[in-house]
Short mmCIF file of C-alpha atoms in Angstrom, two decimals:
data_model
loop_
_atom_site.label_atom_id
_atom_site.label_comp_id
_atom_site.label_asym_id
_atom_site.label_seq_id
_atom_site.Cartn_x
_atom_site.Cartn_y
_atom_site.Cartn_z
CA UNK A 1 0.00 0.00 0.00
CA UNK A 2 2.83 2.36 0.93
CA UNK A 3 4.66 1.45 -2.26
CA UNK A 4 1.59 2.20 -4.37
CA UNK A 5 1.06 5.58 -2.66
CA UNK A 6 4.73 6.42 -3.11
CA UNK A 7 4.47 5.55 -6.80
CA UNK A 8 1.45 7.85 -7.23
CA UNK A 9 3.21 10.73 -5.42
CA UNK A 10 6.31 10.20 -7.58
CA UNK A 11 4.18 10.29 -10.71
CA UNK A 12 2.51 13.53 -9.65
CA UNK A 13 5.90 15.08 -8.88
CA UNK A 14 7.25 14.07 -12.29
CA UNK A 15 4.22 15.53 -14.02
CA UNK A 16 4.58 18.79 -12.10
CA UNK A 17 8.29 19.02 -12.95
CA UNK A 18 7.76 18.27 -16.67
CA UNK A 19 4.78 20.61 -16.90
CA UNK A 20 6.50 23.44 -15.04
CA UNK A 21 9.78 23.10 -16.96
CA UNK A 22 8.00 23.12 -20.30
CA UNK A 23 5.87 26.08 -19.35
CA UNK A 24 8.87 28.00 -18.07
CA UNK A 25 10.56 27.56 -21.43
CA UNK A 26 7.34 28.49 -23.24
CA UNK A 27 6.79 31.58 -21.10
CA UNK A 28 10.37 32.71 -21.59
CA UNK A 29 9.84 32.41 -25.34
CA UNK A 30 6.46 34.13 -24.91
CA UNK A 31 8.17 37.00 -23.11
CA UNK A 32 10.83 37.30 -25.83
CA UNK A 33 8.24 37.24 -28.61
CA UNK A 34 6.17 39.90 -26.87
CA UNK A 35 9.26 42.02 -26.44
CA UNK A 36 9.88 41.76 -30.18
CA UNK A 37 6.30 42.63 -31.11
CA UNK A 38 6.07 45.45 -28.55
CA UNK A 39 9.33 46.99 -29.73
CA UNK A 40 8.19 46.76 -33.33
CA UNK A 41 4.90 48.50 -32.53
CA UNK A 42 6.44 51.15 -30.24
CA UNK A 43 9.04 52.07 -32.83
CA UNK A 44 6.38 52.02 -35.55
CA UNK A 45 3.97 54.35 -33.74
CA UNK A 46 4.62 57.78 -32.25
CA UNK A 47 3.80 58.14 -28.51
CA UNK A 48 0.43 59.75 -29.34
CA UNK A 49 -0.63 56.95 -31.72
CA UNK A 50 0.72 54.38 -29.30
CA UNK A 51 -1.52 55.95 -26.68
CA UNK A 52 -4.56 55.09 -28.82
CA UNK A 53 -3.20 51.56 -29.27
CA UNK A 54 -2.80 51.22 -25.49
CA UNK A 55 -6.35 52.46 -24.85
CA UNK A 56 -7.86 49.93 -27.28
CA UNK A 57 -5.71 47.17 -25.82
CA UNK A 58 -6.66 48.14 -22.26
CA UNK A 59 -10.40 48.19 -22.93
CA UNK A 60 -10.39 44.88 -24.82
CA UNK A 61 -8.24 43.29 -22.12
CA UNK A 62 -10.67 44.35 -19.38
CA UNK A 63 -13.72 43.16 -21.29
CA UNK A 64 -11.99 39.93 -22.31
CA UNK A 65 -11.07 39.05 -18.74
CA UNK A 66 -14.61 39.74 -17.55
CA UNK A 67 -15.99 37.59 -20.41
CA UNK A 68 -13.89 34.77 -18.95
CA UNK A 69 -16.36 34.91 -16.02
CA UNK A 70 -14.10 32.66 -13.95
CA UNK A 71 -15.65 29.64 -15.68
CA UNK A 72 -12.38 27.79 -16.50
CA UNK A 73 -11.23 27.97 -12.85
CA UNK A 74 -14.58 26.64 -11.67
CA UNK A 75 -14.33 23.90 -14.32
CA UNK A 76 -10.91 22.80 -13.01
CA UNK A 77 -12.34 22.51 -9.50
CA UNK A 78 -15.42 20.61 -10.67
CA UNK A 79 -13.59 18.23 -13.03
CA UNK A 80 -11.05 17.47 -10.28
CA UNK A 81 -13.86 16.29 -8.01
CA UNK A 82 -14.61 12.57 -7.85
CA UNK A 83 -17.35 11.36 -10.20
CA UNK A 84 -17.38 14.52 -12.34
CA UNK A 85 -18.37 14.28 -16.01
CA UNK A 86 -15.54 16.06 -17.78
CA UNK A 87 -17.16 16.02 -21.23
CA UNK A 88 -20.34 17.70 -20.03
CA UNK A 89 -18.51 20.28 -17.91
CA UNK A 90 -16.04 21.30 -20.64
CA UNK A 91 -18.74 21.36 -23.34
CA UNK A 92 -21.03 23.53 -21.25
CA UNK A 93 -18.15 25.90 -20.46
CA UNK A 94 -17.44 26.28 -24.19
CA UNK A 95 -21.08 27.21 -24.90
CA UNK A 96 -21.28 29.69 -22.03
CA UNK A 97 -17.97 31.30 -22.91
CA UNK A 98 -19.01 31.79 -26.54
CA UNK A 99 -22.18 33.59 -25.45
CA UNK A 100 -20.15 35.81 -23.14
CA UNK A 101 -17.66 36.48 -25.95
CA UNK A 102 -20.39 37.83 -28.22
CA UNK A 103 -21.60 40.06 -25.40
CA UNK A 104 -18.01 41.20 -24.84
CA UNK A 105 -17.65 42.31 -28.46
CA UNK A 106 -20.72 44.51 -28.13
CA UNK A 107 -19.66 45.93 -24.75
CA UNK A 108 -16.23 46.88 -26.13
CA UNK A 109 -17.83 49.08 -28.78
CA UNK A 110 -20.22 50.66 -26.27
CA UNK A 111 -17.37 51.57 -23.91
CA UNK A 112 -15.26 53.19 -26.64
CA UNK A 113 -18.27 55.05 -28.02
CA UNK A 114 -18.92 56.39 -24.52
CA UNK A 115 -15.29 57.57 -24.42
CA UNK A 116 -15.87 59.38 -27.76
CA UNK A 117 -13.12 57.55 -29.59
CA UNK A 118 -12.64 58.08 -33.36
CA UNK A 119 -13.82 55.50 -35.96
CA UNK A 120 -10.27 54.16 -36.37
CA UNK A 121 -10.18 53.19 -32.67
CA UNK A 122 -13.62 51.56 -32.92
CA UNK A 123 -12.56 49.53 -35.94
CA UNK A 124 -9.32 48.48 -34.23
CA UNK A 125 -11.31 47.39 -31.16
CA UNK A 126 -13.73 45.42 -33.35
CA UNK A 127 -10.81 43.50 -34.82
CA UNK A 128 -9.12 42.99 -31.44
CA UNK A 129 -12.28 41.75 -29.70
CA UNK A 130 -12.74 38.88 -32.17
CA UNK A 131 -10.14 37.06 -30.10
CA UNK A 132 -12.83 36.63 -27.42
CA UNK A 133 -14.43 33.92 -29.57
CA UNK A 134 -11.35 31.77 -30.06
CA UNK A 135 -10.21 32.24 -26.46
CA UNK A 136 -13.64 31.06 -25.30
CA UNK A 137 -12.99 27.68 -26.91
CA UNK A 138 -9.27 27.47 -26.11
CA UNK A 139 -9.62 28.37 -22.41
CA UNK A 140 -12.33 25.75 -21.92
CA UNK A 141 -10.49 22.98 -23.76
CA UNK A 142 -7.24 23.43 -21.82
CA UNK A 143 -9.12 22.55 -18.63
CA UNK A 144 -8.65 18.94 -19.78
CA UNK A 145 -4.89 19.51 -19.94
CA UNK A 146 -4.73 21.20 -16.54
CA UNK A 147 -6.55 18.49 -14.58
CA UNK A 148 -4.18 15.89 -16.10
CA UNK A 149 -1.16 18.04 -15.19
CA UNK A 150 -0.05 18.17 -18.84
CA UNK A 151 -0.06 21.93 -19.23
CA UNK A 152 2.94 21.53 -21.52
CA UNK A 153 0.43 20.75 -24.29
CA UNK A 154 -1.16 24.17 -23.82
CA UNK A 155 2.32 25.71 -23.71
CA UNK A 156 3.23 24.20 -27.10
CA UNK A 157 -0.05 25.35 -28.65
CA UNK A 158 0.19 28.92 -27.40
CA UNK A 159 3.87 29.19 -28.29
CA UNK A 160 3.20 28.11 -31.87
CA UNK A 161 0.38 30.65 -32.15
CA UNK A 162 2.58 33.41 -30.74
CA UNK A 163 5.37 32.65 -33.21
CA UNK A 164 2.92 33.20 -36.06
CA UNK A 165 1.54 36.36 -34.43
CA UNK A 166 4.98 37.92 -33.93
CA UNK A 167 6.10 37.13 -37.46
CA UNK A 168 2.90 38.68 -38.84
CA UNK A 169 3.28 41.85 -36.72
CA UNK A 170 6.87 42.32 -37.87
CA UNK A 171 5.75 42.00 -41.50
CA UNK A 172 2.86 44.43 -40.97
CA UNK A 173 5.18 47.00 -39.39
CA UNK A 174 7.63 46.55 -42.26
CA UNK A 175 4.90 47.41 -44.78
CA UNK A 176 3.74 50.36 -42.66
CA UNK A 177 0.33 48.88 -41.78
CA UNK A 178 -2.18 51.01 -39.93
CA UNK A 179 -3.45 50.57 -36.37
CA UNK A 180 -6.32 48.20 -37.24
CA UNK A 181 -4.10 45.59 -38.90
CA UNK A 182 -1.86 45.37 -35.83
CA UNK A 183 -4.73 43.68 -33.94
CA UNK A 184 -5.38 41.00 -36.57
CA UNK A 185 -2.45 38.57 -35.94
CA UNK A 186 -3.48 37.71 -32.33
CA UNK A 187 -6.97 36.83 -33.57
CA UNK A 188 -5.66 34.48 -36.25
CA UNK A 189 -3.10 32.88 -33.91
CA UNK A 190 -5.67 32.27 -31.16
CA UNK A 191 -8.14 30.74 -33.65
CA UNK A 192 -5.52 28.29 -34.93
CA UNK A 193 -4.57 27.44 -31.33
CA UNK A 194 -8.20 26.67 -30.48
CA UNK A 195 -8.50 24.28 -33.43
CA UNK A 196 -5.30 22.43 -32.50
CA UNK A 197 -6.31 22.20 -28.81
CA UNK A 198 -9.71 20.79 -29.72
CA UNK A 199 -8.23 18.11 -31.97
CA UNK A 200 -5.60 17.10 -29.38
CA UNK A 201 -8.11 16.92 -26.53
CA UNK A 202 -10.36 14.76 -28.66
CA UNK A 203 -7.70 12.54 -30.19
CA UNK A 204 -5.24 12.12 -27.32
CA UNK A 205 -7.46 12.27 -24.24
CA UNK A 206 -10.78 11.16 -25.68
CA UNK A 207 -12.60 14.33 -24.67
CA UNK A 208 -16.03 14.58 -26.30
CA UNK A 209 -17.49 17.92 -25.37
CA UNK A 210 -21.24 17.96 -24.79
CA UNK A 211 -23.55 20.73 -23.75
CA UNK A 212 -25.54 19.93 -20.62
CA UNK A 213 -28.39 22.27 -19.76
CA UNK A 214 -28.48 20.83 -16.25
CA UNK A 215 -24.99 22.15 -15.53
CA UNK A 216 -25.66 25.72 -16.64
CA UNK A 217 -27.31 26.84 -13.41
CA UNK A 218 -24.61 25.28 -11.20
CA UNK A 219 -21.67 26.62 -13.23
CA UNK A 220 -23.14 30.11 -13.46
CA UNK A 221 -23.99 30.11 -9.76
CA UNK A 222 -20.46 29.08 -8.80
CA UNK A 223 -18.81 31.53 -11.17
CA UNK A 224 -21.23 34.42 -10.65
CA UNK A 225 -19.32 35.85 -7.67
CA UNK A 226 -16.08 35.46 -9.63
CA UNK A 227 -17.20 37.54 -12.62
CA UNK A 228 -17.87 40.78 -10.68
CA UNK A 229 -14.69 40.12 -8.71
CA UNK A 230 -12.78 39.78 -11.99
CA UNK A 231 -14.32 43.01 -13.27
CA UNK A 232 -13.43 44.86 -10.10
CA UNK A 233 -9.90 43.42 -9.92
CA UNK A 234 -9.22 44.26 -13.56
CA UNK A 235 -10.67 47.73 -13.14
CA UNK A 236 -8.49 48.61 -10.19
CA UNK A 237 -5.47 47.12 -11.99
CA UNK A 238 -6.19 49.18 -15.10
CA UNK A 239 -7.65 52.25 -13.43
CA UNK A 240 -4.27 53.98 -13.47
CA UNK A 241 -4.13 53.71 -17.28
CA UNK A 242 -7.80 54.60 -17.75
CA UNK A 243 -7.52 57.59 -15.42
CA UNK A 244 -4.42 58.74 -17.25
CA UNK A 245 -6.27 58.45 -20.58
CA UNK A 246 -9.11 60.58 -19.17
CA UNK A 247 -6.91 63.20 -17.51
CA UNK A 248 -3.74 63.56 -19.59
CA UNK A 249 -2.72 63.83 -23.28
CA UNK A 250 -2.44 60.66 -25.40
CA UNK A 251 1.35 61.10 -25.47
CA UNK A 252 1.53 60.49 -21.72
CA UNK A 253 -0.80 57.50 -22.13
CA UNK A 254 1.65 56.13 -24.70
CA UNK A 255 4.63 56.68 -22.40
CA UNK A 256 2.89 55.00 -19.49
CA UNK A 257 1.67 52.19 -21.72
CA UNK A 258 5.21 51.51 -22.92
CA UNK A 259 6.18 50.99 -19.26
CA UNK A 260 3.11 48.95 -18.39
CA UNK A 261 3.30 46.58 -21.35
CA UNK A 262 6.46 44.61 -20.41
CA UNK A 263 5.35 44.43 -16.77
CA UNK A 264 1.98 43.08 -17.87
CA UNK A 265 3.71 40.41 -19.95
CA UNK A 266 5.85 39.34 -17.02
CA UNK A 267 2.81 39.38 -14.73
CA UNK A 268 1.08 36.96 -17.09
CA UNK A 269 4.04 34.56 -17.00
CA UNK A 270 3.22 33.81 -13.36
CA UNK A 271 0.25 31.85 -14.71
CA UNK A 272 2.66 29.04 -15.63
CA UNK A 273 3.26 28.34 -11.94
CA UNK A 274 -0.28 29.10 -10.82
CA UNK A 275 -1.82 26.79 -13.42
CA UNK A 276 0.35 23.92 -12.16
CA UNK A 277 -0.16 24.59 -8.45
CA UNK A 278 -3.87 25.41 -8.55
CA UNK A 279 -5.06 21.81 -9.23
CA UNK A 280 -2.70 20.50 -6.51
CA UNK A 281 -3.94 23.09 -4.04
CA UNK A 282 -7.54 22.32 -4.98
CA UNK A 283 -6.98 18.57 -4.61
CA UNK A 284 -5.37 18.95 -1.18
CA UNK A 285 -8.33 21.00 0.03
CA UNK A 286 -10.86 18.60 -1.47
CA UNK A 287 -9.12 15.61 0.16
CA UNK A 288 -9.12 17.45 3.51
CA UNK A 289 -5.32 17.32 3.72
CA UNK A 290 -5.10 20.56 5.68
CA UNK A 291 -1.37 20.45 6.37
CA UNK A 292 -0.53 19.81 2.73
CA UNK A 293 -2.93 22.59 1.70
CA UNK A 294 -1.22 24.97 4.11
CA UNK A 295 2.27 23.99 2.90
CA UNK A 296 1.31 24.36 -0.77
CA UNK A 297 -0.28 27.74 -0.07
CA UNK A 298 2.77 29.06 1.76
CA UNK A 299 5.45 27.70 -0.55
CA UNK A 300 3.43 28.75 -3.58
CA UNK A 301 3.24 32.32 -2.31
CA UNK A 302 6.98 32.37 -1.61
CA UNK A 303 7.75 31.04 -5.09
CA UNK A 304 5.60 33.75 -6.70
CA UNK A 305 7.27 36.48 -4.65
CA UNK A 306 10.69 35.08 -5.57
CA UNK A 307 9.78 35.02 -9.26
CA UNK A 308 8.51 38.62 -9.33
CA UNK A 309 10.64 40.56 -6.86
CA UNK A 310 13.72 40.13 -9.05
CA UNK A 311 12.16 42.47 -11.64
CA UNK A 312 12.25 45.68 -9.55
CA UNK A 313 15.70 44.64 -8.32
CA UNK A 314 17.01 44.51 -11.89
CA UNK A 315 15.22 47.67 -12.98
CA UNK A 316 16.55 49.60 -10.03
CA UNK A 317 19.94 49.63 -11.77
CA UNK A 318 18.93 49.51 -15.42
CA UNK A 319 15.55 51.21 -16.02
CA UNK A 320 16.77 54.54 -17.42
CA UNK A 321 19.43 53.31 -19.85
CA UNK A 322 17.27 50.31 -20.76
CA UNK A 323 14.31 52.46 -21.80
CA UNK A 324 16.49 54.89 -23.76
CA UNK A 325 18.25 52.14 -25.68
CA UNK A 326 15.25 49.90 -26.30
CA UNK A 327 12.42 52.39 -26.90
CA UNK A 328 14.42 55.42 -27.95
CA UNK A 329 14.98 58.87 -26.37
CA UNK A 330 11.36 59.85 -26.96
CA UNK A 331 10.24 57.34 -24.32
CA UNK A 332 12.85 58.21 -21.65
CA UNK A 333 10.19 59.45 -19.21
CA UNK A 334 8.78 55.92 -18.97
CA UNK A 335 11.71 54.74 -16.79
CA UNK A 336 10.34 55.75 -13.37
CA UNK A 337 6.82 54.35 -14.03
CA UNK A 338 8.50 51.13 -15.19
CA UNK A 339 10.16 50.65 -11.79
CA UNK A 340 7.00 51.58 -9.88
CA UNK A 341 4.83 49.18 -11.89
CA UNK A 342 7.30 46.35 -11.30
CA UNK A 343 6.94 46.90 -7.54
CA UNK A 344 3.14 46.89 -7.85
CA UNK A 345 3.33 43.61 -9.77
CA UNK A 346 4.87 41.78 -6.79
CA UNK A 347 1.91 42.66 -4.58
CA UNK A 348 -0.67 41.96 -7.29
CA UNK A 349 0.64 38.46 -7.97
CA UNK A 350 0.43 37.63 -4.26
CA UNK A 351 -3.14 38.99 -4.17
CA UNK A 352 -4.09 36.72 -7.09
CA UNK A 353 -2.69 33.68 -5.25
CA UNK A 354 -4.64 34.56 -2.13
CA UNK A 355 -7.86 35.02 -4.11
CA UNK A 356 -7.42 31.55 -5.63
CA UNK A 357 -7.09 30.06 -2.14
CA UNK A 358 -10.41 31.70 -1.26
CA UNK A 359 -11.96 30.32 -4.46
CA UNK A 360 -10.88 26.79 -3.56
CA UNK A 361 -12.39 27.21 -0.10
CA UNK A 362 -15.69 28.39 -1.62
CA UNK A 363 -15.28 32.00 -0.42
CA UNK A 364 -15.26 33.68 -3.83
CA UNK A 365 -17.91 36.13 -2.63
CA UNK A 366 -15.40 37.46 -0.11
CA UNK A 367 -13.10 38.31 -3.02
CA UNK A 368 -15.92 40.34 -4.51
CA UNK A 369 -16.30 42.30 -1.28
CA UNK A 370 -12.68 43.37 -0.88
CA UNK A 371 -12.33 44.08 -4.60
CA UNK A 372 -15.33 46.39 -4.34
CA UNK A 373 -13.67 48.13 -1.39
CA UNK A 374 -10.45 48.45 -3.38
CA UNK A 375 -12.34 50.08 -6.21
CA UNK A 376 -13.46 52.77 -3.78
CA UNK A 377 -9.88 53.47 -2.74
CA UNK A 378 -8.33 53.28 -6.23
CA UNK A 379 -10.01 56.34 -7.83
CA UNK A 380 -8.96 58.53 -4.92
CA UNK A 381 -5.32 57.50 -5.36
CA UNK A 382 -5.42 57.75 -9.16
CA UNK A 383 -7.12 61.13 -9.44
CA UNK A 384 -5.09 62.74 -6.67
CA UNK A 385 -1.68 61.44 -7.72
CA UNK A 386 -2.14 61.71 -11.50
CA UNK A 387 -3.41 65.29 -11.27
CA UNK A 388 -0.29 66.29 -9.36
CA UNK A 389 2.47 64.03 -10.73
CA UNK A 390 1.26 62.76 -14.13
CA UNK A 391 2.64 59.39 -15.21
CA UNK A 392 4.81 59.07 -12.08
CA UNK A 393 1.69 59.64 -10.01
CA UNK A 394 -0.06 56.88 -11.98
CA UNK A 395 2.76 54.50 -11.05
CA UNK A 396 2.56 55.50 -7.39
CA UNK A 397 -1.20 54.94 -7.46
CA UNK A 398 -0.64 51.45 -8.90
CA UNK A 399 1.68 50.60 -5.99
CA UNK A 400 -0.78 51.96 -3.42
CA UNK A 401 -3.68 49.99 -4.92
CA UNK A 402 -1.63 46.78 -5.00
CA UNK A 403 -0.55 47.14 -1.36
CA UNK A 404 -4.13 47.72 -0.27
CA UNK A 405 -5.55 44.70 -2.11
CA UNK A 406 -2.84 42.30 -0.91
CA UNK A 407 -3.51 43.39 2.65
CA UNK A 408 -7.27 42.91 2.23
CA UNK A 409 -6.91 39.49 0.57
CA UNK A 410 -4.41 38.33 3.22
CA UNK A 411 -6.85 39.32 5.97
CA UNK A 412 -9.67 37.45 4.21
CA UNK A 413 -7.58 34.27 3.91
CA UNK A 414 -6.69 34.38 7.61
CA UNK A 415 -10.27 34.97 8.69
CA UNK A 416 -12.08 32.46 6.46
CA UNK A 417 -9.50 29.72 5.88
CA UNK A 418 -7.58 30.09 9.12
CA UNK A 419 -4.19 30.16 7.40
CA UNK A 420 -1.52 32.76 6.82
CA UNK A 421 1.82 33.15 5.09
CA UNK A 422 4.93 32.01 6.92
CA UNK A 423 6.88 35.12 7.86
CA UNK A 424 10.19 33.25 7.88
CA UNK A 425 9.69 32.02 4.31
CA UNK A 426 8.79 35.46 2.94
CA UNK A 427 11.71 37.05 4.81
CA UNK A 428 14.11 34.57 3.19
CA UNK A 429 13.00 35.67 -0.28
CA UNK A 430 13.20 39.37 0.57
CA UNK A 431 16.63 38.83 2.16
CA UNK A 432 17.85 37.33 -1.13
CA UNK A 433 16.55 40.41 -2.98
CA UNK A 434 18.22 42.74 -0.47
CA UNK A 435 21.52 40.85 -0.84
CA UNK A 436 21.31 41.25 -4.61
CA UNK A 437 20.67 45.00 -4.31
CA UNK A 438 23.59 45.41 -1.87
CA UNK A 439 26.07 43.44 -4.00
CA UNK A 440 25.05 45.08 -7.29
CA UNK A 441 24.99 48.52 -5.68
CA UNK A 442 28.51 48.01 -4.38
CA UNK A 443 29.70 47.01 -7.87
CA UNK A 444 27.94 50.01 -9.40
CA UNK A 445 29.52 52.47 -6.96
CA UNK A 446 33.05 51.02 -6.88
CA UNK A 447 33.97 51.76 -10.52
CA UNK A 448 32.46 55.23 -10.20
CA UNK A 449 34.93 56.09 -7.44
CA UNK A 450 37.76 54.90 -9.65
CA UNK A 451 36.60 56.86 -12.66
CA UNK A 452 35.23 53.77 -14.40
CA UNK A 453 31.74 52.83 -15.52
CA UNK A 454 29.85 49.54 -15.11
CA UNK A 455 27.51 49.07 -18.10
CA UNK A 456 23.88 48.41 -17.22
CA UNK A 457 23.73 44.96 -18.86
CA UNK A 458 26.61 43.84 -16.60
CA UNK A 459 24.82 45.22 -13.53
CA UNK A 460 21.68 43.25 -14.47
CA UNK A 461 23.68 40.04 -14.82
CA UNK A 462 25.39 40.60 -11.47
CA UNK A 463 22.04 41.32 -9.78
CA UNK A 464 20.45 38.19 -11.24
CA UNK A 465 23.35 35.89 -10.36
CA UNK A 466 23.58 37.31 -6.83
CA UNK A 467 19.84 36.89 -6.33
CA UNK A 468 19.71 33.27 -7.52
CA UNK A 469 22.77 32.39 -5.42
CA UNK A 470 21.20 33.99 -2.34
CA UNK A 471 17.97 32.04 -2.89
CA UNK A 472 19.90 28.76 -2.87
CA UNK A 473 21.98 29.76 0.13
CA UNK A 474 18.78 30.56 2.03
CA UNK A 475 17.22 27.24 0.86
CA UNK A 476 14.17 28.79 -0.79
CA UNK A 477 14.04 26.28 -3.72
CA UNK A 478 14.50 23.38 -1.31
CA UNK A 479 11.40 24.35 0.67
CA UNK A 480 9.29 24.20 -2.51
CA UNK A 481 10.76 20.86 -3.58
CA UNK A 482 9.98 19.36 -0.16
CA UNK A 483 6.29 20.24 -0.37
CA UNK A 484 6.01 18.76 -3.89
CA UNK A 485 7.89 15.58 -3.00
#
């Protein structure tokens, strides 16, 4: 019996390692491809035109995330439960998501019309929002990959689609395409990805999606608290950009957007870890393994902090020269917001992890409550700071909002689930970051006293190496391996 249990645990660990490793590689490539496409678009468009691009992208992103309605996360939880009918659940999710996608396309146009955007922006948004349809199918189908801990399949599909998207964007920029055409490649890539995912799920795993009317009420009831929470969380995350668009010229929106874009890409890469850990966390809670649930929650939070806190550490030494060299002198003012947004990202990722713990425990309505409270605080910060400090104020508002929501979500987890983060574990990660800052700062100052100059790429390498070494010295990776063993 012990041997059989050990074999199962070993199999799960292997699947987690393979899935995580593959997704890490895919997300690194994803990050590189997005850097290429972003650079191509930024250099193609002037800051003012890029401001319009950012506004369209922001609105479609908000509407697209709300159209998700939290249904895939609910599906993972339901399919993971004993006796669940995967085919009916996934098929019903596909149907519901497609209906929400159509509604999302209409809402996108209504929002931009209300903001009095020109016809070119409306047409660009119409093209961009078509991706809601393909993502509705793709996000539902990959539930089958997630519950089997084979997220590497999704990674391969999305990477292939992104390769095509990036190549198409580069070609479009080369032929001086207008704003509307820049939104077409993601739609085509996502549609192809949805087709491939459907065929693989059907052929390799025997998934036969079926619509079940009897599941509609249950799935909508379970996800209903998630949808408003998603809307509120996306709004307070994007309120800095939206407030800037309402209060300042489009040039400043473009500058701020150029800083926000790479941080947003990196923020999304944390999904590779969350998508692997979420089914394990859900399974531990469902099996009433409280100690394992607690350990996974704590180590997962520490891993996410470790993965994100390195970004502000690196940018602390390289933001200004990096922005000038990569974006050009016209975008130099984006350096300070870039650092501020990277700090906000650390807190936001932790808040996401804590909200998922509440979802697993069935307390998704609590998430709605503190997100609503955050949305009351966010406008005060945004309006006050942006009016006085412009794009720097927008970055400061983003940090303030992130700190508030991570505090509220942490309090909710302690109250309703009776668990909290381990201070010692978090301190170990922050100590590694502090060691990296101290070592890199010493290297940066030493040549200056001797009349020399340490180039920013070298400082970034030193900071990264020092940080990774400090993590191993403080045994942060070992703690995560122990909980997965």
